[in-house]
Structure formats: C-alpha cells, structure tokens
Amino acid sequence: MGVVKAQRLRWLGHIRRMHSNRTTKKVFESRVSGKKRRGRRKLRWKEEDIRELNLTQWEEKTGNKNE
C-alpha cells in the first residue's frame, strides 16, 4: 500500500474511533440537507476515501492498529 493510502486509512481509523460528539466525526458522517441538484450526486468524504482507496471491510482494517 502506498504511503498516501496508508495515511488516509490511518485518518479514517482515527475518525472512526472518535466519540460521536466530536465535531470532526459529525462533519465526516454528516449528510447535506435540502433539495437535490440535477446530475450525479456528490460523494461524502467517507464515501470518496473508501472508493479511491478501493477498500473493502475498511472498518475492520481501521480498527486494527497493527495492520
């Protein structure tokens, strides 16, 4: 795994382990309200990271700091 991918996976794990009342976690897991605009929907940060890193079972991978 490349250095950048490893750092992003590490950041995902850091956010995953945060308490739900932390602002960073709230923003990361938030959804935009309001009317949907025409065209392709925009991905949330989490969805974009998971897609770009080509991750499966990312929550299990981020939970284990030894991997």
PDB file as gemmi writes it, atoms N, CA and C in Angstrom:
CRYST1    1.000    1.000    1.000  90.00  90.00  90.00 P 1                      
ATOM      1  N   MET A   1       0.859  -1.175   0.000  1.00  0.00           N  
ATOM      2  CA  MET A   1       0.000   0.000   0.000  1.00  0.00           C  
ATOM      3  C   MET A   1       0.898   1.228   0.000  1.00  0.00           C  
ATOM      4  N   GLY A   2       0.535   2.226  -0.783  1.00  0.00           N  
ATOM      5  CA  GLY A   2       1.319   3.442  -0.862  1.00  0.00           C  
ATOM      6  C   GLY A   2       1.251   4.252   0.421  1.00  0.00           C  
ATOM      7  N   VAL A   3       2.180   5.167   0.557  1.00  0.00           N  
ATOM      8  CA  VAL A   3       2.264   5.991   1.766  1.00  0.00           C  
ATOM      9  C   VAL A   3       1.003   6.838   1.936  1.00  0.00           C  
ATOM     10  N   VAL A   4       0.545   7.444   0.853  1.00  0.00           N  
ATOM     11  CA  VAL A   4      -0.641   8.303   0.937  1.00  0.00           C  
ATOM     12  C   VAL A   4      -1.867   7.484   1.319  1.00  0.00           C  
ATOM     13  N   LYS A   5      -2.026   6.314   0.716  1.00  0.00           N  
ATOM     14  CA  LYS A   5      -3.163   5.458   1.051  1.00  0.00           C  
ATOM     15  C   LYS A   5      -3.101   5.026   2.511  1.00  0.00           C  
ATOM     16  N   ALA A   6      -1.920   4.693   2.980  1.00  0.00           N  
ATOM     17  CA  ALA A   6      -1.766   4.273   4.371  1.00  0.00           C  
ATOM     18  C   ALA A   6      -2.142   5.404   5.322  1.00  0.00           C  
ATOM     19  N   GLN A   7      -1.749   6.624   4.993  1.00  0.00           N  
ATOM     20  CA  GLN A   7      -2.083   7.768   5.841  1.00  0.00           C  
ATOM     21  C   GLN A   7      -3.590   8.037   5.838  1.00  0.00           C  
ATOM     22  N   ARG A   8      -4.217   7.918   4.678  1.00  0.00           N  
ATOM     23  CA  ARG A   8      -5.664   8.133   4.607  1.00  0.00           C  
ATOM     24  C   ARG A   8      -6.413   7.056   5.381  1.00  0.00           C  
ATOM     25  N   LEU A   9      -5.962   5.819   5.281  1.00  0.00           N  
ATOM     26  CA  LEU A   9      -6.576   4.735   6.040  1.00  0.00           C  
ATOM     27  C   LEU A   9      -6.394   4.980   7.537  1.00  0.00           C  
ATOM     28  N   ARG A  10      -5.232   5.456   7.910  1.00  0.00           N  
ATOM     29  CA  ARG A  10      -4.961   5.778   9.319  1.00  0.00           C  
ATOM     30  C   ARG A  10      -5.911   6.875   9.799  1.00  0.00           C  
ATOM     31  N   TRP A  11      -6.123   7.911   8.958  1.00  0.00           N  
ATOM     32  CA  TRP A  11      -7.028   9.001   9.308  1.00  0.00           C  
ATOM     33  C   TRP A  11      -8.464   8.494   9.436  1.00  0.00           C  
ATOM     34  N   LEU A  12      -8.899   7.604   8.525  1.00  0.00           N  
ATOM     35  CA  LEU A  12     -10.235   7.018   8.625  1.00  0.00           C  
ATOM     36  C   LEU A  12     -10.404   6.271   9.949  1.00  0.00           C  
ATOM     37  N   GLY A  13      -9.390   5.536  10.336  1.00  0.00           N  
ATOM     38  CA  GLY A  13      -9.438   4.811  11.601  1.00  0.00           C  
ATOM     39  C   GLY A  13      -9.501   5.745  12.789  1.00  0.00           C  
ATOM     40  N   HIS A  14      -8.747   6.839  12.709  1.00  0.00           N  
ATOM     41  CA  HIS A  14      -8.737   7.831  13.780  1.00  0.00           C  
ATOM     42  C   HIS A  14     -10.138   8.423  13.956  1.00  0.00           C  
ATOM     43  N   ILE A  15     -10.765   8.782  12.850  1.00  0.00           N  
ATOM     44  CA  ILE A  15     -12.109   9.356  12.914  1.00  0.00           C  
ATOM     45  C   ILE A  15     -13.110   8.310  13.392  1.00  0.00           C  
ATOM     46  N   ARG A  16     -12.973   7.083  12.932  1.00  0.00           N  
ATOM     47  CA  ARG A  16     -13.899   6.006  13.319  1.00  0.00           C  
ATOM     48  C   ARG A  16     -13.899   5.784  14.828  1.00  0.00           C  
ATOM     49  N   ARG A  17     -12.739   5.928  15.460  1.00  0.00           N  
ATOM     50  CA  ARG A  17     -12.627   5.681  16.893  1.00  0.00           C  
ATOM     51  C   ARG A  17     -12.996   6.890  17.749  1.00  0.00           C  
ATOM     52  N   MET A  18     -13.241   8.044  17.125  1.00  0.00           N  
ATOM     53  CA  MET A  18     -13.613   9.246  17.878  1.00  0.00           C  
ATOM     54  C   MET A  18     -14.988   9.077  18.516  1.00  0.00           C  
ATOM     55  N   HIS A  19     -15.208   9.844  19.580  1.00  0.00           N  
ATOM     56  CA  HIS A  19     -16.540   9.890  20.184  1.00  0.00           C  
ATOM     57  C   HIS A  19     -17.485  10.595  19.225  1.00  0.00           C  
ATOM     58  N   SER A  20     -18.733  10.198  19.239  1.00  0.00           N  
ATOM     59  CA  SER A  20     -19.699  10.735  18.276  1.00  0.00           C  
ATOM     60  C   SER A  20     -20.006  12.212  18.491  1.00  0.00           C  
ATOM     61  N   ASN A  21     -19.639  12.784  19.638  1.00  0.00           N  
ATOM     62  CA  ASN A  21     -19.910  14.199  19.876  1.00  0.00           C  
ATOM     63  C   ASN A  21     -18.803  15.114  19.350  1.00  0.00           C  
ATOM     64  N   ARG A  22     -17.721  14.562  18.814  1.00  0.00           N  
ATOM     65  CA  ARG A  22     -16.632  15.382  18.267  1.00  0.00           C  
ATOM     66  C   ARG A  22     -17.051  16.001  16.939  1.00  0.00           C  
ATOM     67  N   THR A  23     -16.692  17.264  16.742  1.00  0.00           N  
ATOM     68  CA  THR A  23     -17.080  17.994  15.535  1.00  0.00           C  
ATOM     69  C   THR A  23     -16.555  17.318  14.280  1.00  0.00           C  
ATOM     70  N   THR A  24     -15.319  16.854  14.307  1.00  0.00           N  
ATOM     71  CA  THR A  24     -14.731  16.209  13.132  1.00  0.00           C  
ATOM     72  C   THR A  24     -15.550  14.996  12.713  1.00  0.00           C  
ATOM     73  N   LYS A  25     -15.954  14.186  13.672  1.00  0.00           N  
ATOM     74  CA  LYS A  25     -16.739  12.993  13.345  1.00  0.00           C  
ATOM     75  C   LYS A  25     -18.125  13.377  12.843  1.00  0.00           C  
ATOM     76  N   LYS A  26     -18.722  14.399  13.437  1.00  0.00           N  
ATOM     77  CA  LYS A  26     -20.034  14.853  12.981  1.00  0.00           C  
ATOM     78  C   LYS A  26     -19.979  15.306  11.526  1.00  0.00           C  
ATOM     79  N   VAL A  27     -18.949  16.076  11.174  1.00  0.00           N  
ATOM     80  CA  VAL A  27     -18.809  16.555   9.800  1.00  0.00           C  
ATOM     81  C   VAL A  27     -18.548  15.392   8.859  1.00  0.00           C  
ATOM     82  N   PHE A  28     -17.694  14.468   9.265  1.00  0.00           N  
ATOM     83  CA  PHE A  28     -17.330  13.329   8.431  1.00  0.00           C  
ATOM     84  C   PHE A  28     -18.537  12.456   8.113  1.00  0.00           C  
ATOM     85  N   GLU A  29     -19.431  12.299   9.072  1.00  0.00           N  
ATOM     86  CA  GLU A  29     -20.588  11.423   8.896  1.00  0.00           C  
ATOM     87  C   GLU A  29     -21.858  12.177   8.510  1.00  0.00           C  
ATOM     88  N   SER A  30     -21.757  13.481   8.312  1.00  0.00           N  
ATOM     89  CA  SER A  30     -22.945  14.287   8.040  1.00  0.00           C  
ATOM     90  C   SER A  30     -23.481  14.052   6.632  1.00  0.00           C  
ATOM     91  N   ARG A  31     -24.706  14.424   6.469  1.00  0.00           N  
ATOM     92  CA  ARG A  31     -25.362  14.389   5.160  1.00  0.00           C  
ATOM     93  C   ARG A  31     -25.913  15.787   4.896  1.00  0.00           C  
ATOM     94  N   VAL A  32     -25.856  16.195   3.663  1.00  0.00           N  
ATOM     95  CA  VAL A  32     -26.339  17.517   3.291  1.00  0.00           C  
ATOM     96  C   VAL A  32     -27.855  17.480   3.191  1.00  0.00           C  
ATOM     97  N   SER A  33     -28.496  18.495   3.765  1.00  0.00           N  
ATOM     98  CA  SER A  33     -29.951  18.559   3.679  1.00  0.00           C  
ATOM     99  C   SER A  33     -30.353  19.534   2.578  1.00  0.00           C  
ATOM    100  N   GLY A  34     -31.597  19.492   2.219  1.00  0.00           N  
ATOM    101  CA  GLY A  34     -32.094  20.394   1.192  1.00  0.00           C  
ATOM    102  C   GLY A  34     -32.409  19.650  -0.086  1.00  0.00           C  
ATOM    103  N   LYS A  35     -32.731  20.428  -1.120  1.00  0.00           N  
ATOM    104  CA  LYS A  35     -33.095  19.843  -2.406  1.00  0.00           C  
ATOM    105  C   LYS A  35     -31.886  19.269  -3.120  1.00  0.00           C  
ATOM    106  N   LYS A  36     -32.106  18.184  -3.803  1.00  0.00           N  
ATOM    107  CA  LYS A  36     -31.048  17.559  -4.595  1.00  0.00           C  
ATOM    108  C   LYS A  36     -30.932  18.301  -5.916  1.00  0.00           C  
ATOM    109  N   ARG A  37     -29.713  18.627  -6.298  1.00  0.00           N  
ATOM    110  CA  ARG A  37     -29.474  19.273  -7.579  1.00  0.00           C  
ATOM    111  C   ARG A  37     -29.460  18.225  -8.681  1.00  0.00           C  
ATOM    112  N   ARG A  38     -29.627  18.674  -9.906  1.00  0.00           N  
ATOM    113  CA  ARG A  38     -29.595  17.763 -11.048  1.00  0.00           C  
ATOM    114  C   ARG A  38     -28.199  17.201 -11.226  1.00  0.00           C  
ATOM    115  N   GLY A  39     -28.144  16.010 -11.805  1.00  0.00           N  
ATOM    116  CA  GLY A  39     -26.851  15.408 -12.105  1.00  0.00           C  
ATOM    117  C   GLY A  39     -26.425  14.390 -11.068  1.00  0.00           C  
ATOM    118  N   ARG A  40     -25.182  13.971 -11.212  1.00  0.00           N  
ATOM    119  CA  ARG A  40     -24.626  12.956 -10.314  1.00  0.00           C  
ATOM    120  C   ARG A  40     -24.480  13.530  -8.912  1.00  0.00           C  
ATOM    121  N   ARG A  41     -24.823  12.732  -7.921  1.00  0.00           N  
ATOM    122  CA  ARG A  41     -24.706  13.217  -6.547  1.00  0.00           C  
ATOM    123  C   ARG A  41     -23.245  13.306  -6.143  1.00  0.00           C  
ATOM    124  N   LYS A  42     -22.963  14.216  -5.249  1.00  0.00           N  
ATOM    125  CA  LYS A  42     -21.603  14.359  -4.752  1.00  0.00           C  
ATOM    126  C   LYS A  42     -21.389  13.349  -3.638  1.00  0.00           C  
ATOM    127  N   LEU A  43     -20.225  12.746  -3.635  1.00  0.00           N  
ATOM    128  CA  LEU A  43     -19.912  11.771  -2.601  1.00  0.00           C  
ATOM    129  C   LEU A  43     -19.511  12.485  -1.322  1.00  0.00           C  
ATOM    130  N   ARG A  44     -19.824  11.864  -0.204  1.00  0.00           N  
ATOM    131  CA  ARG A  44     -19.339  12.383   1.065  1.00  0.00           C  
ATOM    132  C   ARG A  44     -17.872  12.015   1.190  1.00  0.00           C  
ATOM    133  N   TRP A  45     -17.164  12.663   2.091  1.00  0.00           N  
ATOM    134  CA  TRP A  45     -15.736  12.406   2.274  1.00  0.00           C  
ATOM    135  C   TRP A  45     -15.468  10.932   2.507  1.00  0.00           C  
ATOM    136  N   LYS A  46     -16.255  10.332   3.384  1.00  0.00           N  
ATOM    137  CA  LYS A  46     -16.036   8.922   3.708  1.00  0.00           C  
ATOM    138  C   LYS A  46     -16.210   8.058   2.466  1.00  0.00           C  
ATOM    139  N   GLU A  47     -17.268   8.295   1.711  1.00  0.00           N  
ATOM    140  CA  GLU A  47     -17.516   7.505   0.502  1.00  0.00           C  
ATOM    141  C   GLU A  47     -16.407   7.699  -0.520  1.00  0.00           C  
ATOM    142  N   GLU A  48     -15.938   8.934  -0.656  1.00  0.00           N  
ATOM    143  CA  GLU A  48     -14.872   9.234  -1.611  1.00  0.00           C  
ATOM    144  C   GLU A  48     -13.574   8.524  -1.218  1.00  0.00           C  
ATOM    145  N   ASP A  49     -13.214   8.569   0.067  1.00  0.00           N  
ATOM    146  CA  ASP A  49     -11.994   7.899   0.525  1.00  0.00           C  
ATOM    147  C   ASP A  49     -12.075   6.396   0.313  1.00  0.00           C  
ATOM    148  N   ILE A  50     -13.198   5.809   0.653  1.00  0.00           N  
ATOM    149  CA  ILE A  50     -13.362   4.363   0.508  1.00  0.00           C  
ATOM    150  C   ILE A  50     -13.274   3.967  -0.961  1.00  0.00           C  
ATOM    151  N   ARG A  51     -13.887   4.768  -1.848  1.00  0.00           N  
ATOM    152  CA  ARG A  51     -13.847   4.470  -3.283  1.00  0.00           C  
ATOM    153  C   ARG A  51     -12.431   4.623  -3.827  1.00  0.00           C  
ATOM    154  N   GLU A  52     -11.764   5.719  -3.490  1.00  0.00           N  
ATOM    155  CA  GLU A  52     -10.418   5.959  -4.015  1.00  0.00           C  
ATOM    156  C   GLU A  52      -9.400   4.948  -3.498  1.00  0.00           C  
ATOM    157  N   LEU A  53      -9.549   4.528  -2.256  1.00  0.00           N  
ATOM    158  CA  LEU A  53      -8.606   3.573  -1.681  1.00  0.00           C  
ATOM    159  C   LEU A  53      -8.952   2.139  -2.060  1.00  0.00           C  
ATOM    160  N   ASN A  54     -10.097   1.948  -2.726  1.00  0.00           N  
ATOM    161  CA  ASN A  54     -10.542   0.621  -3.138  1.00  0.00           C  
ATOM    162  C   ASN A  54     -10.587  -0.330  -1.939  1.00  0.00           C  
ATOM    163  N   LEU A  55     -11.266   0.125  -0.892  1.00  0.00           N  
ATOM    164  CA  LEU A  55     -11.299  -0.630   0.355  1.00  0.00           C  
ATOM    165  C   LEU A  55     -12.547  -1.491   0.456  1.00  0.00           C  
ATOM    166  N   THR A  56     -12.365  -2.653   1.019  1.00  0.00           N  
ATOM    167  CA  THR A  56     -13.478  -3.480   1.445  1.00  0.00           C  
ATOM    168  C   THR A  56     -13.215  -3.779   2.907  1.00  0.00           C  
ATOM    169  N   GLN A  57     -14.242  -3.826   3.678  1.00  0.00           N  
ATOM    170  CA  GLN A  57     -14.124  -4.070   5.115  1.00  0.00           C  
ATOM    171  C   GLN A  57     -13.199  -3.037   5.766  1.00  0.00           C  
ATOM    172  N   TRP A  58     -13.345  -1.762   5.395  1.00  0.00           N  
ATOM    173  CA  TRP A  58     -12.455  -0.724   5.896  1.00  0.00           C  
ATOM    174  C   TRP A  58     -12.588  -0.527   7.399  1.00  0.00           C  
ATOM    175  N   GLU A  59     -13.770  -0.757   7.956  1.00  0.00           N  
ATOM    176  CA  GLU A  59     -13.930  -0.551   9.387  1.00  0.00           C  
ATOM    177  C   GLU A  59     -13.110  -1.556  10.186  1.00  0.00           C  
ATOM    178  N   GLU A  60     -13.030  -2.796   9.700  1.00  0.00           N  
ATOM    179  CA  GLU A  60     -12.207  -3.791  10.381  1.00  0.00           C  
ATOM    180  C   GLU A  60     -10.727  -3.441  10.250  1.00  0.00           C  
ATOM    181  N   LYS A  61     -10.328  -2.971   9.070  1.00  0.00           N  
ATOM    182  CA  LYS A  61      -8.925  -2.628   8.846  1.00  0.00           C  
ATOM    183  C   LYS A  61      -8.492  -1.426   9.671  1.00  0.00           C  
ATOM    184  N   THR A  62      -9.370  -0.437   9.821  1.00  0.00           N  
ATOM    185  CA  THR A  62      -9.003   0.750  10.587  1.00  0.00           C  
ATOM    186  C   THR A  62      -9.032   0.489  12.078  1.00  0.00           C  
ATOM    187  N   GLY A  63      -9.781  -0.512  12.505  1.00  0.00           N  
ATOM    188  CA  GLY A  63      -9.849  -0.813  13.923  1.00  0.00           C  
ATOM    189  C   GLY A  63      -8.602  -1.489  14.453  1.00  0.00           C  
ATOM    190  N   ASN A  64      -7.829  -2.144  13.577  1.00  0.00           N  
ATOM    191  CA  ASN A  64      -6.635  -2.861  13.991  1.00  0.00           C  
ATOM    192  C   ASN A  64      -5.401  -2.022  13.681  1.00  0.00           C  
ATOM    193  N   LYS A  65      -4.766  -1.463  14.710  1.00  0.00           N  
ATOM    194  CA  LYS A  65      -3.602  -0.600  14.507  1.00  0.00           C  
ATOM    195  C   LYS A  65      -2.357  -1.376  14.100  1.00  0.00           C  
ATOM    196  N   ASN A  66      -2.361  -2.690  14.241  1.00  0.00           N  
ATOM    197  CA  ASN A  66      -1.166  -3.477  13.928  1.00  0.00           C  
ATOM    198  C   ASN A  66      -1.051  -3.816  12.450  1.00  0.00           C  
ATOM    199  N   GLU A  67      -2.109  -3.583  11.658  1.00  0.00           N  
ATOM    200  CA  GLU A  67      -2.060  -3.921  10.219  1.00  0.00           C  
ATOM    201  C   GLU A  67      -1.380  -2.841   9.436  1.00  0.00           C  
TER     202      GLU A  67                                                      
END                                                                             
